[in-house]
Coordinates of C-alpha atoms in Angstrom, one line a residue:
Chain A
X672 CA 2.4 -54.1 24.8
X673 CA 1.5 -50.6 26.4
X674 CA 3.5 -47.8 25.1
X675 CA 3.5 -44.4 26.8
X676 CA 3.1 -43.0 23.2
X677 CA -0.4 -44.3 22.9
X678 CA -3.2 -41.9 24.4
X679 CA -6.6 -43.1 25.2
X680 CA -8.5 -40.5 23.5
X681 CA -8.1 -37.3 21.2
X682 CA -9.0 -35.1 24.1
X683 CA -6.3 -36.4 26.3
X684 CA -3.8 -36.2 23.4
X685 CA -4.2 -32.6 23.2
X686 CA -5.3 -31.6 26.6
X687 CA -2.0 -29.7 27.4
X688 CA -1.7 -27.4 24.2
X689 CA -1.2 -24.0 25.8
X690 CA -2.5 -20.6 24.8
X691 CA -0.2 -18.9 22.3
X692 CA 0.9 -22.1 20.8
X693 CA 2.1 -22.2 17.0
X694 CA 0.4 -25.5 15.7
X695 CA 1.4 -27.3 12.4
X696 CA -1.8 -28.7 11.0
X697 CA -1.6 -31.6 8.5
X698 CA -4.1 -32.0 5.5
X699 CA -4.7 -31.1 2.0
X700 CA -7.6 -31.0 -0.2
X701 CA -9.7 -33.0 2.3
X702 CA -7.2 -35.7 2.6
X703 CA -5.0 -36.5 5.6
X704 CA -6.9 -34.2 8.1
X705 CA -6.4 -35.0 11.8
X706 CA -10.5 -34.6 12.3
X707 CA -10.9 -36.0 15.8
X708 CA -8.0 -34.1 17.2
X709 CA -9.6 -30.8 15.5
X710 CA -13.0 -31.9 17.2
X711 CA -11.0 -32.3 20.5
X712 CA -9.4 -29.1 20.0
X713 CA -12.9 -27.2 19.5
X714 CA -13.4 -28.5 23.2
X715 CA -10.2 -27.4 24.6
X716 CA -9.7 -23.6 25.9
X717 CA -6.3 -22.7 24.3
X718 CA -6.4 -19.5 22.5
X719 CA -4.2 -17.1 20.5
X720 CA -3.0 -20.0 18.4
X721 CA -1.1 -19.6 15.2
X722 CA -2.0 -22.3 12.8
X723 CA 0.0 -23.4 10.0
X724 CA -1.6 -25.2 7.5
X725 CA -2.1 -25.4 3.5
X726 CA -5.2 -23.6 3.4
X727 CA -7.6 -21.3 5.7
X728 CA -10.3 -23.7 6.5
X729 CA -13.0 -25.1 4.4
X730 CA -16.8 -24.7 5.2
X731 CA -18.2 -24.8 8.6
X732 CA -16.1 -27.9 10.2
X733 CA -12.8 -28.7 11.1
X734 CA -10.5 -25.8 11.4
X735 CA -13.3 -23.4 10.5
X736 CA -14.8 -24.2 14.2
X737 CA -11.7 -22.9 15.9
X738 CA -11.8 -19.9 13.8
X739 CA -15.3 -19.3 14.5
X740 CA -14.4 -19.7 18.3
X741 CA -11.9 -16.9 17.9
X742 CA -9.1 -19.1 19.2
X743 CA -7.0 -18.6 16.2
X744 CA -4.9 -15.1 16.0
X745 CA -2.9 -15.9 12.9
X746 CA -3.2 -18.2 10.0
X747 CA 0.1 -19.0 7.9
X748 CA -0.9 -20.7 4.7
X749 CA -0.4 -21.1 1.0
X750 CA -4.1 -20.7 0.0
X751 CA -6.0 -18.3 1.8
X752 CA -9.2 -17.4 -0.1
X753 CA -10.8 -20.5 -1.7
X754 CA -14.5 -19.6 -2.0
X755 CA -14.9 -22.4 0.8
X756 CA -12.9 -20.5 3.2
X757 CA -15.7 -18.0 4.1
X758 CA -15.2 -18.1 7.8
X759 CA -11.5 -17.1 7.6
X760 CA -12.4 -14.5 4.9
X761 CA -15.1 -12.9 7.2
X762 CA -12.7 -12.6 10.1
X763 CA -9.9 -11.4 7.9
X764 CA -11.9 -8.5 6.4
X765 CA -13.1 -7.7 9.8
X766 CA -9.5 -7.4 10.9
X767 CA -9.7 -10.0 13.7
X768 CA -7.2 -12.5 12.3
X769 CA -3.7 -12.2 10.7
X770 CA -2.4 -13.8 7.5
X771 CA 0.8 -14.8 6.2
X772 CA 0.2 -16.3 2.9
X773 CA 3.4 -18.1 1.2
X774 CA 4.1 -20.4 -1.9
X775 CA 3.1 -24.0 -1.1
X776 CA 6.6 -25.4 -1.8
X777 CA 8.2 -22.7 0.3
X778 CA 5.8 -23.6 3.2
X779 CA 7.0 -27.2 2.9
X780 CA 10.4 -26.2 2.6
X781 CA 10.4 -24.0 5.4
X782 CA 9.0 -26.7 7.5
X783 CA 11.4 -29.3 6.3
X784 CA 14.3 -26.5 7.2
X785 CA 12.9 -26.3 10.7
X786 CA 12.9 -30.1 11.2
X787 CA 16.3 -30.5 9.5
X788 CA 18.3 -27.8 11.5
X789 CA 18.7 -25.7 8.3
X790 CA 19.2 -22.0 9.3
X791 CA 17.8 -20.4 6.3
X792 CA 17.7 -21.1 2.4
X793 CA 17.5 -19.4 -0.9
X794 CA 14.8 -20.2 -3.3
X795 CA 13.8 -18.6 -7.0
X796 CA 10.1 -19.4 -6.1
X797 CA 8.3 -15.8 -5.6
X798 CA 10.9 -13.5 -6.8
X799 CA 9.3 -10.5 -8.5
X800 CA 6.0 -11.2 -6.5
X801 CA 4.4 -10.2 -3.5
X802 CA 5.7 -13.1 -1.8
X803 CA 9.2 -11.4 -2.2
X804 CA 8.2 -8.4 0.0
X805 CA 10.5 -7.7 2.7
X806 CA 12.8 -10.6 2.0
X807 CA 16.3 -10.3 1.0
X808 CA 17.0 -11.2 -2.6
X809 CA 20.5 -12.4 -4.1
X810 CA 21.6 -13.7 -7.4
X811 CA 23.0 -17.2 -7.1
X812 CA 24.5 -18.8 -10.3
X813 CA 22.9 -16.1 -12.4
X814 CA 19.2 -16.4 -11.1
X815 CA 17.7 -14.3 -8.3
X816 CA 16.5 -16.1 -5.2
X817 CA 14.7 -15.3 -2.0
X818 CA 16.0 -15.9 1.5
X819 CA 13.6 -17.9 3.4
X820 CA 13.6 -19.0 7.0
X821 CA 12.7 -22.1 9.0
X822 CA 9.0 -22.5 10.1
X823 CA 8.7 -24.6 13.2
X824 CA 5.8 -25.4 15.2
X825 CA 5.4 -25.8 19.2
X826 CA 3.0 -28.6 18.4
X827 CA 2.3 -30.6 15.0
X828 CA -1.1 -32.1 14.8
X829 CA -1.3 -34.8 12.1
X830 CA -2.9 -37.6 10.5
X831 CA -1.4 -41.0 9.5
X832 CA -2.8 -44.0 8.4
X833 CA -1.3 -46.4 10.7
X834 CA 1.2 -46.3 13.7
X835 CA 2.9 -48.9 15.8
X836 CA 3.1 -48.4 19.4
X837 CA 6.5 -47.0 19.5
X838 CA 5.3 -44.2 16.9
X839 CA 6.6 -45.3 13.7
X840 CA 4.0 -44.2 10.9
X841 CA 2.7 -45.2 7.5
X842 CA 0.6 -43.0 5.3
X843 CA -2.0 -44.0 2.5
X844 CA -2.3 -42.7 -1.1
X845 CA -2.2 -38.8 -1.3
X846 CA -3.0 -38.4 2.4
X847 CA 0.6 -38.1 3.3
X848 CA 0.7 -34.3 2.1
X849 CA 2.0 -32.0 4.7
X850 CA 1.9 -34.6 7.6
X851 CA 5.2 -36.5 7.3
X852 CA 7.2 -33.1 7.0
X853 CA 5.2 -31.5 9.9
X854 CA 6.2 -34.5 12.1
X855 CA 9.7 -33.5 12.0
X856 CA 9.1 -29.8 12.8
X857 CA 7.7 -29.5 16.3
X858 CA 9.1 -30.8 19.7
X859 CA 5.5 -32.2 20.4
X860 CA 3.9 -34.2 17.4
X861 CA 0.4 -35.7 18.1
X862 CA -0.6 -38.2 15.5
X863 CA -4.3 -39.3 14.6
X864 CA -4.3 -42.7 12.9
X865 CA -6.9 -45.2 11.8
X866 CA -5.1 -48.2 13.3
X867 CA -2.4 -49.0 16.0
X868 CA -0.5 -52.0 15.6
X869 CA 2.4 -53.7 17.8
X870 CA 6.0 -53.0 17.0
X871 CA 7.3 -55.2 14.2
X872 CA 4.1 -55.3 12.1
X873 CA 5.1 -52.4 9.9
X874 CA 8.4 -53.5 8.3
X875 CA 11.5 -51.3 9.1
X876 CA 11.7 -50.6 5.2
X877 CA 7.9 -49.7 5.2
X878 CA 8.1 -46.9 7.9
X879 CA 7.3 -43.4 6.3
X880 CA 8.0 -41.5 9.5
X881 CA 10.3 -43.0 12.1
X882 CA 9.0 -43.0 15.5
X883 CA 11.6 -40.6 17.1
X884 CA 9.6 -37.8 15.5
X885 CA 6.5 -39.1 17.1
X886 CA 5.4 -38.1 20.8
X887 CA 1.9 -39.1 20.9
X888 CA -0.5 -41.6 18.9
X889 CA -4.0 -41.8 19.2
X890 CA -6.8 -44.0 17.4
X891 CA -9.3 -41.5 15.8
X892 CA -12.7 -42.2 17.7
X893 CA -14.8 -41.7 14.3
X894 CA -13.0 -42.7 11.3
X895 CA -15.9 -41.5 9.1
X896 CA -15.6 -37.8 10.2
X897 CA -14.8 -35.7 6.9
X898 CA -14.8 -32.1 7.5
X899 CA -14.2 -30.9 4.0
X900 CA -16.6 -32.5 2.1
Chain B
X809 CA -14.4 -13.9 -25.1
X810 CA -15.0 -10.4 -26.3
X811 CA -18.1 -9.0 -27.6
X812 CA -16.8 -8.6 -31.2
X813 CA -19.0 -11.1 -33.2
X814 CA -16.1 -12.5 -35.5
X815 CA -13.9 -13.4 -32.8
X816 CA -16.9 -14.8 -30.6
X817 CA -18.0 -16.9 -33.4
X818 CA -14.5 -18.3 -34.2
X819 CA -13.5 -18.8 -30.7
X820 CA -12.4 -22.4 -29.3
X821 CA -14.3 -24.1 -26.8
X822 CA -12.4 -25.3 -23.7
X823 CA -12.1 -28.9 -25.1
X824 CA -10.7 -27.8 -28.3
X825 CA -8.1 -25.7 -26.5
X826 CA -7.3 -28.5 -24.1
X827 CA -7.0 -30.9 -27.3
X828 CA -4.4 -28.5 -28.9
X829 CA -2.4 -28.4 -25.7
X830 CA -2.4 -32.1 -25.4
X831 CA -1.0 -32.5 -28.9
X832 CA 1.9 -30.0 -28.1
X833 CA 3.0 -32.2 -25.0
X834 CA 6.3 -34.1 -26.0
X835 CA 6.1 -37.9 -25.5
X836 CA 7.4 -39.1 -22.2
X837 CA 6.8 -35.6 -20.5
X838 CA 6.3 -35.4 -16.7
X839 CA 3.4 -32.8 -16.7
X840 CA 1.6 -31.1 -13.8
X841 CA -2.1 -29.7 -14.6
X842 CA -3.5 -26.9 -12.9
X843 CA -7.1 -26.3 -12.0
X844 CA -9.7 -25.4 -14.7
X845 CA -9.1 -26.1 -18.5
X846 CA -5.8 -27.5 -17.5
X847 CA -7.4 -30.5 -16.1
X848 CA -9.2 -31.4 -19.3
X849 CA -6.0 -31.8 -21.1
X850 CA -5.4 -35.3 -19.6
X851 CA -8.5 -36.7 -21.5
X852 CA -6.6 -36.1 -24.7
X853 CA -3.4 -37.5 -24.1
X854 CA -3.3 -41.2 -25.7
X855 CA -1.8 -43.5 -23.0
X856 CA 0.9 -44.7 -25.4
X857 CA 2.7 -41.5 -25.4
X858 CA 4.0 -42.3 -22.0
X859 CA 3.1 -38.7 -20.5
X860 CA 3.0 -38.8 -17.0
X861 CA 0.6 -36.8 -14.5
X862 CA 2.3 -35.4 -11.5
X863 CA 0.0 -33.5 -8.9
X864 CA 1.6 -31.2 -6.2
X865 CA -0.1 -33.2 -3.3
X866 CA 2.2 -36.0 -3.7
X867 CA 1.5 -38.3 -6.9
X868 CA 3.1 -39.3 -10.1
X869 CA 1.0 -41.5 -12.4
X870 CA -2.4 -40.2 -11.5
X871 CA -5.0 -41.9 -13.8
X872 CA -8.7 -41.0 -14.7
X873 CA -11.5 -40.3 -12.0
X874 CA -12.8 -43.8 -10.5
X875 CA -16.4 -45.0 -11.3
X876 CA -18.9 -43.7 -9.1
X877 CA -18.9 -45.6 -5.9
X878 CA -15.3 -46.5 -6.4
X879 CA -13.9 -43.3 -5.0
X880 CA -11.0 -43.6 -2.2
X881 CA -10.9 -40.8 0.4
X882 CA -7.1 -40.9 0.4
X883 CA -6.4 -40.7 -3.5
X884 CA -7.3 -37.2 -4.7
X885 CA -5.5 -35.0 -7.1
X886 CA -4.6 -31.3 -6.3
X887 CA -8.2 -29.9 -7.4
X888 CA -9.6 -32.2 -4.7
X889 CA -11.0 -34.5 -7.2
X890 CA -11.2 -38.4 -6.6
X891 CA -8.3 -40.1 -8.8
X892 CA -7.2 -43.6 -9.6
X893 CA -3.6 -44.6 -10.1
X894 CA -1.9 -45.9 -13.2
X895 CA 0.7 -48.9 -13.0
X896 CA 3.9 -47.5 -12.0
X897 CA 2.4 -44.7 -10.0
X898 CA 4.2 -43.5 -6.8
X899 CA 3.1 -41.2 -4.0
X900 CA 4.8 -39.1 -1.4
X901 CA 4.6 -36.1 0.7
X902 CA 4.4 -32.5 0.0
X903 CA 8.2 -31.9 1.0
X904 CA 9.2 -34.4 -1.8
X905 CA 6.3 -33.3 -4.2
X906 CA 7.8 -29.7 -4.2
X907 CA 11.4 -30.8 -4.2
X908 CA 10.3 -32.3 -7.6
X909 CA 8.8 -29.1 -8.8
X910 CA 11.3 -26.6 -7.3
X911 CA 14.3 -29.0 -8.4
X912 CA 13.4 -28.7 -12.1
X913 CA 12.1 -32.4 -12.4
X914 CA 8.7 -31.5 -13.8
X915 CA 8.9 -30.9 -17.6
X916 CA 5.9 -28.9 -17.9
X917 CA 3.5 -27.1 -16.0
X918 CA 0.0 -26.4 -17.6
X919 CA -1.7 -23.5 -15.8
X920 CA -4.5 -21.2 -16.2
X921 CA -3.7 -17.5 -16.6
X922 CA -5.3 -14.2 -15.9
X923 CA -2.7 -12.3 -17.8
X924 CA 0.6 -12.9 -19.8
X925 CA 3.2 -10.5 -20.8
X926 CA 5.0 -10.2 -23.9
X927 CA 8.4 -11.4 -22.0
X928 CA 6.1 -14.4 -20.4
X929 CA 5.7 -13.0 -17.0
X930 CA 2.5 -15.0 -15.6
X931 CA -0.3 -13.5 -13.4
X932 CA -2.8 -16.2 -12.4
X933 CA -3.1 -16.2 -8.6
X934 CA -5.2 -13.3 -7.6
X935 CA -6.6 -10.1 -8.8
X936 CA -6.2 -6.5 -7.2
X937 CA -8.0 -6.0 -4.2
X938 CA -8.0 -7.5 -0.5
X939 CA -9.4 -11.0 0.2
X940 CA -9.2 -12.7 -2.9
X941 CA -7.2 -15.9 -4.6
X942 CA -4.6 -17.9 -3.4
X943 CA -0.9 -18.7 -4.1
X944 CA -1.2 -22.5 -3.7
X945 CA 1.5 -24.1 -5.8
X946 CA 1.6 -21.6 -8.6
X947 CA 4.6 -19.8 -7.6
X948 CA 6.6 -22.9 -7.3
X949 CA 5.3 -24.5 -10.5
X950 CA 5.7 -21.4 -12.5
X951 CA 9.4 -20.9 -11.3
X952 CA 10.4 -24.6 -10.9
X953 CA 9.0 -26.4 -14.0
X954 CA 11.2 -26.4 -17.1
X955 CA 8.4 -24.9 -19.4
X956 CA 4.9 -23.3 -18.4
X957 CA 2.1 -23.4 -20.8
X958 CA -0.6 -21.0 -19.9
X959 CA -4.3 -21.3 -20.9
X960 CA -6.7 -18.4 -21.1
X961 CA -9.3 -16.7 -22.8
X962 CA -7.8 -14.0 -25.1
X963 CA -9.7 -11.2 -23.7
X964 CA -11.7 -10.3 -20.6
X965 CA -15.5 -10.5 -21.1
X966 CA -15.7 -6.7 -21.4
X967 CA -13.0 -7.1 -24.1
X968 CA -10.0 -5.7 -21.9
X969 CA -6.6 -7.3 -22.9
X970 CA -5.0 -10.0 -21.2
X971 CA -1.9 -10.5 -23.4
X972 CA 0.0 -7.2 -22.3
X973 CA 3.4 -5.6 -22.5
X974 CA 3.3 -5.6 -18.7
X975 CA 1.0 -7.5 -16.6
X976 CA -1.1 -5.3 -14.4
X977 CA -2.2 -8.0 -11.8
X978 CA 0.0 -9.4 -9.0
X979 CA 2.5 -11.6 -10.7
X980 CA 3.1 -15.3 -10.0
X981 CA 6.6 -15.3 -11.7
X982 CA 8.5 -13.5 -14.4
X983 CA 9.7 -14.7 -17.8
X984 CA 8.2 -18.4 -17.3
X985 CA 5.6 -18.9 -19.9
X986 CA 7.0 -20.5 -23.0
X987 CA 3.7 -21.0 -24.8
X988 CA 0.3 -19.7 -24.7
X989 CA -2.9 -21.2 -25.8
X990 CA -5.9 -19.0 -26.0
X991 CA -9.6 -19.3 -27.3
X992 CA -8.3 -17.7 -30.6
X993 CA -4.6 -18.3 -30.9
X994 CA -1.3 -20.3 -30.0
X995 CA 1.4 -18.0 -29.3
X996 CA 5.0 -19.1 -28.6
X997 CA 6.7 -16.7 -26.2
X998 CA 10.3 -16.4 -27.6
X999 CA 13.1 -14.1 -26.6
X1000 CA 12.3 -11.9 -29.4
X1001 CA 8.8 -11.4 -28.3
X1002 CA 5.3 -13.3 -28.7
X1003 CA 5.3 -15.2 -32.1
X1004 CA 1.7 -16.1 -33.3
X1005 CA 2.0 -19.7 -34.5
X1006 CA -1.7 -20.3 -35.0
X1007 CA -5.0 -18.7 -35.3
X1008 CA -8.5 -19.9 -34.7
X1009 CA -10.2 -21.2 -38.0
X1010 CA -11.4 -17.9 -39.9
X1011 CA -9.3 -15.4 -37.9
X1012 CA -6.2 -13.5 -39.5
X1013 CA -3.1 -12.2 -37.8
X1014 CA -4.5 -8.9 -37.8
X1015 CA -7.6 -10.2 -35.9
X1016 CA -5.5 -11.6 -33.3
X1017 CA -3.1 -8.7 -33.3
X1018 CA -6.2 -6.2 -32.5
X1019 CA -6.9 -8.0 -29.2
X1020 CA -3.2 -8.4 -28.2
X1021 CA -1.2 -5.3 -26.8
X1022 CA 2.5 -6.3 -27.8
X1023 CA 3.4 -6.7 -31.4
X1024 CA 2.9 -10.0 -32.5
X1025 CA 5.7 -11.7 -34.7
X1026 CA 4.9 -14.0 -37.5
X1027 CA 6.6 -16.5 -39.6
X1028 CA 4.3 -16.5 -42.4
X1029 CA 0.6 -16.8 -42.2
X1030 CA -0.5 -18.8 -38.9
X1031 CA -1.6 -22.3 -39.0
X1032 CA -5.2 -23.0 -38.1
X1033 CA -6.3 -23.9 -34.9
X1034 CA -9.5 -26.0 -35.7
X1035 CA -12.7 -26.7 -33.7
X1036 CA -14.2 -30.1 -33.3
X1037 CA -16.2 -30.4 -30.1
X1038 CA -18.4 -28.7 -28.1
X1039 CA -17.9 -29.0 -24.4

């Protein structure tokens, strides 16, 4: 069965991402990165991108290629200056890229809020720190908390292990990370997978991300790509 | 450790600190290990104690590093290292992982520290200056775990103090550290102030006080932190 969600190539799946798009990019610690979609993005002309992702690139490949190409105007992440994020660091110190750094759980929850229609929320995380700067603080049940707003994307570019042709997804091990929550928080979610199966092969109770969150699925061309090793 | 020869000769090695921290964990605790010395703590917790290790990238029940060649790209901890899973383990995404952390479901976060204050303020994510460090999950863990155990060298290499009245580095969270383990002392942070519980073998309360800014409370002579291993 052919589905209009299944795309023939990574290049085709990302071909209409426009200039200025905010991209939610999955992955953590080298696992669950949409490697082939990132390679396609390096050949795609879109620029002035805002990228929301756990850390500001690693080494010279993957996201770091887009940074080096000058296509990213702003990074929103939880860990900016890992020693391996030297491409980002150099651009940042030269004033060529903006940074918003936020606690990892606040980032995940802001993305979740965007997907779940939550207008804003309060959290004790970050009270009394640089992460509180410019944010409303309120005492709730005797504890100070910061007001945080949703963090939606225009596009989510994520990695799952398996998809069926309707767009139901499963993840494997600790490679889920930000991918499932990001799938919910953009009107266009593009998923790289290792295997595409027919509807019904993934049992309903085993689906991790239901199909309605997914618009495009592509099988990664090179499943051995590892940008962060 | 400082250049003071007495302190230096008595200071614990990382493995000794990790062993002491492991002994402090309550049986059955759900524990998150930060990077650095905290990752060593798991090596000293016997399986029968029922302690479960949680990592913020989405796992409860992480086991030891796999044998060489047995690594699986999809199974890692928050320090990017390959892991195995123990029977009863579960995996999940970041939204769930941080709901656990922020929702108070993690008993103890064990974190490296740069500075700790007399009231338990923690500074561990960056130093002053542009383009350094990263927040990661530190602020969520520090604010959300029921208890925070901090681990650090007691002083800077140049002798500068790290247990302070007030932290001078950017904070991770305020009033969260409950227990502080250094290379020369085990200090409990109580509402009354820091209480020296144990000092490295050969050191007195006065020796530890001399490299601590806040006044240390005591309840008799400190217990002995022993040195058993070289790393």
